[in-house]
Tab-separated table of C-alpha atoms in Angstrom:
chain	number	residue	atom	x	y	z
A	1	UNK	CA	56.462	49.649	48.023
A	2	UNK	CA	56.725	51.008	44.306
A	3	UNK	CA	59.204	53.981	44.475
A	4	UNK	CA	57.007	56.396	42.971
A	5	UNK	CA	58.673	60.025	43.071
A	6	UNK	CA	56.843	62.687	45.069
A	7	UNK	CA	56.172	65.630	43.560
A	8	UNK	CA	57.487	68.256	45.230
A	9	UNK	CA	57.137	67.771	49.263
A	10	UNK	CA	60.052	70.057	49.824
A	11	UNK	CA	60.510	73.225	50.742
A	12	UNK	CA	63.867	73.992	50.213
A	13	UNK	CA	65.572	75.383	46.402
A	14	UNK	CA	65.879	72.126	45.350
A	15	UNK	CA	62.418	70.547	44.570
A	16	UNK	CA	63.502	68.238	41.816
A	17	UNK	CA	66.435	66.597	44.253
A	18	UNK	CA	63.606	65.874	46.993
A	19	UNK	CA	61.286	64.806	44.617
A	20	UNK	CA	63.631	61.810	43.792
A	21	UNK	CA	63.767	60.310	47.189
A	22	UNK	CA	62.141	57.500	48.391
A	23	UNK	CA	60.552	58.817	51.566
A	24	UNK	CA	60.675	56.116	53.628
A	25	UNK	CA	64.168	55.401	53.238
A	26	UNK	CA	66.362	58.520	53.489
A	27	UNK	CA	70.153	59.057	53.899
A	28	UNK	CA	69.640	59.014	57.765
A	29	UNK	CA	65.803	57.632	58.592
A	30	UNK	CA	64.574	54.249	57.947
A	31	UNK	CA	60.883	53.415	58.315
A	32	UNK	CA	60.003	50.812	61.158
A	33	UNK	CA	58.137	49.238	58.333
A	34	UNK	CA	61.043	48.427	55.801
A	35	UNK	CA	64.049	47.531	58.557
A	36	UNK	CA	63.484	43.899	57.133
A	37	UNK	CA	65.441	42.812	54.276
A	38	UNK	CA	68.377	45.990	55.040
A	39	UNK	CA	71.557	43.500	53.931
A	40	UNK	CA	74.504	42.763	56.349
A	41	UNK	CA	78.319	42.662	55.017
A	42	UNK	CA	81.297	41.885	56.626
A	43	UNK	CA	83.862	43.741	56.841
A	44	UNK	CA	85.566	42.492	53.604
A	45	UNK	CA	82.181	43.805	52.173
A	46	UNK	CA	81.196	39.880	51.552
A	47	UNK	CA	77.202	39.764	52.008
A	48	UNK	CA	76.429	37.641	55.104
A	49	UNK	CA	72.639	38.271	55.213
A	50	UNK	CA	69.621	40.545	56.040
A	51	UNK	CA	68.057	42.121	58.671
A	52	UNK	CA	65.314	40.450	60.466
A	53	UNK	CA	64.034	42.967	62.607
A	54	UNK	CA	65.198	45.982	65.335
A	55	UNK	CA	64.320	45.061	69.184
A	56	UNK	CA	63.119	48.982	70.396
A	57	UNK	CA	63.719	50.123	73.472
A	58	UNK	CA	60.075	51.338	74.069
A	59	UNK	CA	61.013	54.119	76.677
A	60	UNK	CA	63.932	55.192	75.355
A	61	UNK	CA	63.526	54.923	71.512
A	62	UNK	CA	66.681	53.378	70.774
A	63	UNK	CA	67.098	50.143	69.134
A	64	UNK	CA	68.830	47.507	71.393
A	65	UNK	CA	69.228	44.693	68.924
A	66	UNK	CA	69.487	44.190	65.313
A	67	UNK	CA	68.257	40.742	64.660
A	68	UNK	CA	70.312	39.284	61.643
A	69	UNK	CA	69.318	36.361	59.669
A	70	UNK	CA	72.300	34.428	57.968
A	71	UNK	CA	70.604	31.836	55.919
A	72	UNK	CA	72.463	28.143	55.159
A	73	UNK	CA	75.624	30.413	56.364
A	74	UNK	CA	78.249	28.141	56.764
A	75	UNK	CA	75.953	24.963	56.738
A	76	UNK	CA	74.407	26.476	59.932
A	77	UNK	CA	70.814	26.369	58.252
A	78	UNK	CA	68.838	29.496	58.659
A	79	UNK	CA	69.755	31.013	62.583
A	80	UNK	CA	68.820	34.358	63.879
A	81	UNK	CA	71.394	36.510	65.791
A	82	UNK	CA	70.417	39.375	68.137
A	83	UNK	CA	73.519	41.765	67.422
A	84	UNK	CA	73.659	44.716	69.935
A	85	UNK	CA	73.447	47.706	68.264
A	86	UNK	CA	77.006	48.746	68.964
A	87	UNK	CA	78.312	45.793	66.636
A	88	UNK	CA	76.661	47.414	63.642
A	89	UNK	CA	78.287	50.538	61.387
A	90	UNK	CA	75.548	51.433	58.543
A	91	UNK	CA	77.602	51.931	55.178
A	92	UNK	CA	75.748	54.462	53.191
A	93	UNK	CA	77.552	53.601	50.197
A	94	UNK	CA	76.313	49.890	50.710
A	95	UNK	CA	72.940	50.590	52.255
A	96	UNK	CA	73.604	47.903	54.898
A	97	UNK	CA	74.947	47.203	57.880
A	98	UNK	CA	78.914	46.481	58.524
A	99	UNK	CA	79.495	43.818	61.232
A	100	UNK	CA	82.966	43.848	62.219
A	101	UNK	CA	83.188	39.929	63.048
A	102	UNK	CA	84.991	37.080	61.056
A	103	UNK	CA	82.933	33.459	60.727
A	104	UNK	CA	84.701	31.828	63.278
A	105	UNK	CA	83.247	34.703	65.613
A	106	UNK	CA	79.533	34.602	64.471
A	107	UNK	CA	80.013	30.546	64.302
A	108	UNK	CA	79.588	30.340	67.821
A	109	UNK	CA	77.242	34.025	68.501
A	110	UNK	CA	74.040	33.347	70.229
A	111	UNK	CA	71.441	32.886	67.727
A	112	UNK	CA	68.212	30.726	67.552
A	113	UNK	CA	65.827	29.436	65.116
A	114	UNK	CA	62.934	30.413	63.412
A	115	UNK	CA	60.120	30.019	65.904
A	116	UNK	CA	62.156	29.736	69.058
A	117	UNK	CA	62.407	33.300	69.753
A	118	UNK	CA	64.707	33.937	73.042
A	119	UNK	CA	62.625	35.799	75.744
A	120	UNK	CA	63.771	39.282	75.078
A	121	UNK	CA	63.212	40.347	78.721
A	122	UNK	CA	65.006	37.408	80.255
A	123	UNK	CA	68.113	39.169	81.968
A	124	UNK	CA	70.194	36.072	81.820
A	125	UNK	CA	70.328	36.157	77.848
A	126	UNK	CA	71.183	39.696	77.385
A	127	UNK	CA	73.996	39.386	79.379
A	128	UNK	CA	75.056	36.351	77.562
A	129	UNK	CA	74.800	38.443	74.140
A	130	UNK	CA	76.589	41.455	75.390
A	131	UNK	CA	78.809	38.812	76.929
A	132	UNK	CA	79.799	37.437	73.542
A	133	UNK	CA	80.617	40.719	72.002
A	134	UNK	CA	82.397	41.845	74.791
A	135	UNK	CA	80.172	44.909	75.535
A	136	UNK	CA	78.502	46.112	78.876
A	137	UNK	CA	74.963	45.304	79.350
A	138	UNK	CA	72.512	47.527	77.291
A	139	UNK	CA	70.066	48.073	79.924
A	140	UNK	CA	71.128	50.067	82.892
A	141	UNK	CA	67.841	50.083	84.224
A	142	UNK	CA	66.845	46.525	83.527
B	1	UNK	CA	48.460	40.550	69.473
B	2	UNK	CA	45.561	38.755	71.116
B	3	UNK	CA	46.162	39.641	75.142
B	4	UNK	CA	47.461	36.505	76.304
B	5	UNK	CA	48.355	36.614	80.265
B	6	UNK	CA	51.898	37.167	80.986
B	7	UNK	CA	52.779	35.508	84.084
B	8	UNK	CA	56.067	36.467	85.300
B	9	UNK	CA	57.793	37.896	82.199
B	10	UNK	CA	60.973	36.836	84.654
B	11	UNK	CA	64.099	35.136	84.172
B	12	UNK	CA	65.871	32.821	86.210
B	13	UNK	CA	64.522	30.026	87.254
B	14	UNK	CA	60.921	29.963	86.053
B	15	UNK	CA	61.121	28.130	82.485
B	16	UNK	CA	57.502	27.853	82.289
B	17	UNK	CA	56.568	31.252	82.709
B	18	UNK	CA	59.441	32.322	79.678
B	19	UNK	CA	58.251	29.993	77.391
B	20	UNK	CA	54.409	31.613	77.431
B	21	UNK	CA	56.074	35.273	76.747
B	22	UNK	CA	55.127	36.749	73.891
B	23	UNK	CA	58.842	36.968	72.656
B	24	UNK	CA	58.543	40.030	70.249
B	25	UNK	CA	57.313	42.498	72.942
B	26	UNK	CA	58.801	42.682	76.402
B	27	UNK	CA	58.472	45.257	79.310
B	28	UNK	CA	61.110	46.782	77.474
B	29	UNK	CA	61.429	46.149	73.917
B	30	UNK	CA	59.342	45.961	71.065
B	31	UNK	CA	60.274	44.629	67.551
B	32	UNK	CA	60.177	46.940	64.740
B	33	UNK	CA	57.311	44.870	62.620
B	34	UNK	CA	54.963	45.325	65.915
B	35	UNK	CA	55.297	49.018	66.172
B	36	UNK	CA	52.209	49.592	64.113
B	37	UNK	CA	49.003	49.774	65.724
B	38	UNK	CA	50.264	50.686	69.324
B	39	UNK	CA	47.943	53.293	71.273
B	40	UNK	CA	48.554	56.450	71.821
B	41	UNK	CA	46.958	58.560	75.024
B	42	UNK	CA	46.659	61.877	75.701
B	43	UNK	CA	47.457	62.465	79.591
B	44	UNK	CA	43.492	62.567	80.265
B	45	UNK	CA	43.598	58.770	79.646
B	46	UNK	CA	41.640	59.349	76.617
B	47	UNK	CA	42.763	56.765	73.178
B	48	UNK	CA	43.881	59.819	70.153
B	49	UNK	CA	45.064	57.010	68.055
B	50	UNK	CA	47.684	54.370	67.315
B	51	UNK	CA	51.486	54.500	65.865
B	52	UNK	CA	51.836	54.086	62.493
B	53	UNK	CA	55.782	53.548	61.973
B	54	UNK	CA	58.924	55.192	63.601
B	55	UNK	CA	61.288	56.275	61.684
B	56	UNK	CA	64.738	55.122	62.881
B	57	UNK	CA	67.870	56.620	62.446
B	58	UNK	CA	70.462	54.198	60.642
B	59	UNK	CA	73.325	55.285	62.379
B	60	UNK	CA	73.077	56.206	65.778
B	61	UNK	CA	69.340	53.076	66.092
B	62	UNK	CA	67.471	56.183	67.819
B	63	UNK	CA	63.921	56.533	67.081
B	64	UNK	CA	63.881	60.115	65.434
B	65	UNK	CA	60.254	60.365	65.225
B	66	UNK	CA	56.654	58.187	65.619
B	67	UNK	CA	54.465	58.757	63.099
B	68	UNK	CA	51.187	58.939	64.865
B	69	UNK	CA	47.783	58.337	62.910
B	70	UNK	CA	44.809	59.830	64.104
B	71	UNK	CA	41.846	58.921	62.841
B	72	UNK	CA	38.666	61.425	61.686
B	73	UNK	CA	40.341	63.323	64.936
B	74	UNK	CA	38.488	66.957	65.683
B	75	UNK	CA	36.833	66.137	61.776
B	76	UNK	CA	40.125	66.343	60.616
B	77	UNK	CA	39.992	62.950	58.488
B	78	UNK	CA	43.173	60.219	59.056
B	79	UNK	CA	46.200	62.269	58.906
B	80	UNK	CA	49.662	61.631	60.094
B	81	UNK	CA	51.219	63.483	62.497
B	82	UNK	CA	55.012	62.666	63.398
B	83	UNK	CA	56.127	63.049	66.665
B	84	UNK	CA	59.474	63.677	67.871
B	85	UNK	CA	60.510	61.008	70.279
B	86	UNK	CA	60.755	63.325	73.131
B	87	UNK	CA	57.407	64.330	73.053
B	88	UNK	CA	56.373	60.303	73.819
B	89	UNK	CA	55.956	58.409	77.181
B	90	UNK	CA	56.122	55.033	77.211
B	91	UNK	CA	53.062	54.060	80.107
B	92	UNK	CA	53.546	50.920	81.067
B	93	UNK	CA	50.293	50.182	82.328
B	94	UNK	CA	47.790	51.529	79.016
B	95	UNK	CA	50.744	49.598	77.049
B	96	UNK	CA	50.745	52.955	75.241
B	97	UNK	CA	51.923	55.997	74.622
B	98	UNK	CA	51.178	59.279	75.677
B	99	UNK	CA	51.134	62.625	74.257
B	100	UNK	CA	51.224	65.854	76.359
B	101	UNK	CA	49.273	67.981	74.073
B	102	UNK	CA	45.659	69.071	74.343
B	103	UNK	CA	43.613	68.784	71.162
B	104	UNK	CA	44.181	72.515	69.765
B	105	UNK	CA	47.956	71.594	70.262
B	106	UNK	CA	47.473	68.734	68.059
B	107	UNK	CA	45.411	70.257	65.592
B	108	UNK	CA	48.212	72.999	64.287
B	109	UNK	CA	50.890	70.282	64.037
B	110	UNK	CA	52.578	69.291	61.290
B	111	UNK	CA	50.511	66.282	59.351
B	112	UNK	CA	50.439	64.896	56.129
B	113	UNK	CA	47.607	62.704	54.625
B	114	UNK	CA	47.846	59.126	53.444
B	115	UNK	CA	50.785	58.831	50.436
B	116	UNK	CA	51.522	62.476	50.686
B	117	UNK	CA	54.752	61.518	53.293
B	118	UNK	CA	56.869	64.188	53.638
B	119	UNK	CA	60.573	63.752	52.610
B	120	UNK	CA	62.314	62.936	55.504
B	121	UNK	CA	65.693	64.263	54.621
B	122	UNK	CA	64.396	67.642	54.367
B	123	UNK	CA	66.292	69.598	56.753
B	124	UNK	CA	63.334	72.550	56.696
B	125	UNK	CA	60.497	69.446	56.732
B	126	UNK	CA	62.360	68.606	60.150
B	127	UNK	CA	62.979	72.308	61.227
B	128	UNK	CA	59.119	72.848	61.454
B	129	UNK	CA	58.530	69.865	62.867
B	130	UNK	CA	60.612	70.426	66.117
B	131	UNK	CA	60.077	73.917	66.278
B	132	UNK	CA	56.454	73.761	66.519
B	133	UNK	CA	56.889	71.062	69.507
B	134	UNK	CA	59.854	73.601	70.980
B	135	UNK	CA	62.526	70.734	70.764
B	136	UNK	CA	65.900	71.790	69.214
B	137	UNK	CA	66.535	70.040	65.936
B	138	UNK	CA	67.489	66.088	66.239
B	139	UNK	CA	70.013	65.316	63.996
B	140	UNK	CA	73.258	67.619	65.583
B	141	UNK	CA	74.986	66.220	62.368
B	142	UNK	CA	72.177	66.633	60.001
């Protein structure tokens, strides 16, 4: 979308600030609609890629996976890895997300290709993410 | 999108079954670029309208709100009502949400028309919002 200013949606004293903002992106909200594309640094603030998509927890609202695409990273070719949530820090001074993981550590993260989606409600594969990142299971319910 | 059977969304041993899953929806999960478009009930039964977008807070990855469109509702042309998340329930069976609030409810909440979005970062924008559905305010840090 074109980041047209609004005029004046606030309350508030300070009209001209809000009007400034692009209101599907804020300091703290992020539209559903433009999750795609966020970038992805390490922690040495080198860009390693974008963001895919968010896997929602429909009953509970909160987002169990970030799905990261790293594109020819390392000669991998294009792969797509489901990070929990936990592995992620948003940098607002970047605008992305911070993974705290070196190469040799996403080398070998689950991941797939385009097209060969993982079946998000098989239990066996979320166990084998939050496996790799060494974090208990998301789901307690699942 | 076109209601393909599901047989045994299930793990383990039953390859077959996983590999006809529609991989970006589960039981559970949902990917962010298939949020739009899914139903929303009130707890009659009766369709009010579908989800637009949810707007997802960066740093915790909880839903803050859904933005709910409902269309020509009570005369009211297609506005845009955003929900906080608390006021949604995930029903498994409709594959939809569902609202507790009877029509007047709904027709004294906050809205905005198409490209008049509100600016989410406005701490009195959010105020109202909450306070008219007697939730205390989301963000604690906010």
């Amino acid at each position: 979308m074109d980041e047209k200013s609004i005029p004046g949606s606030g309350s508030g004293p300070s009209r001209e600030a809000a009007a400034s903002v692009p209101t599907d992106e804020t300091d703290r909200l992020i539209s559903s609609s433009k999750v795609e594309g966020t970038a992805v640094y390490n922690t040495q603030g080198e860009r390693l890629g974008t963001v895919l998509n968010f896997m929602v927890d429909k009953f509970t609202g909160q987002v169990a996976y970030a799905v990261m695409s790293f594109g020819g990273f390392l000669s991998l070719g294009e792969a797509y890895y489901p990070l929990p949530w936990k592995v992620l820090t948003y940098d607002t001074r970047k605008r992305g997300y911070i993974v705290d993981l070196d190469p040799s550590e996403l080398e070998g993260a689950p991941s797939y290709k385009w097209g060969e989606e993982p079946d998000w409600s098989d239990q066996a594969f979320s166990r084998r993410v939050h496996d790799y990142y060494d974090l208990p299971l998301y789901f307690g319910a699942h």
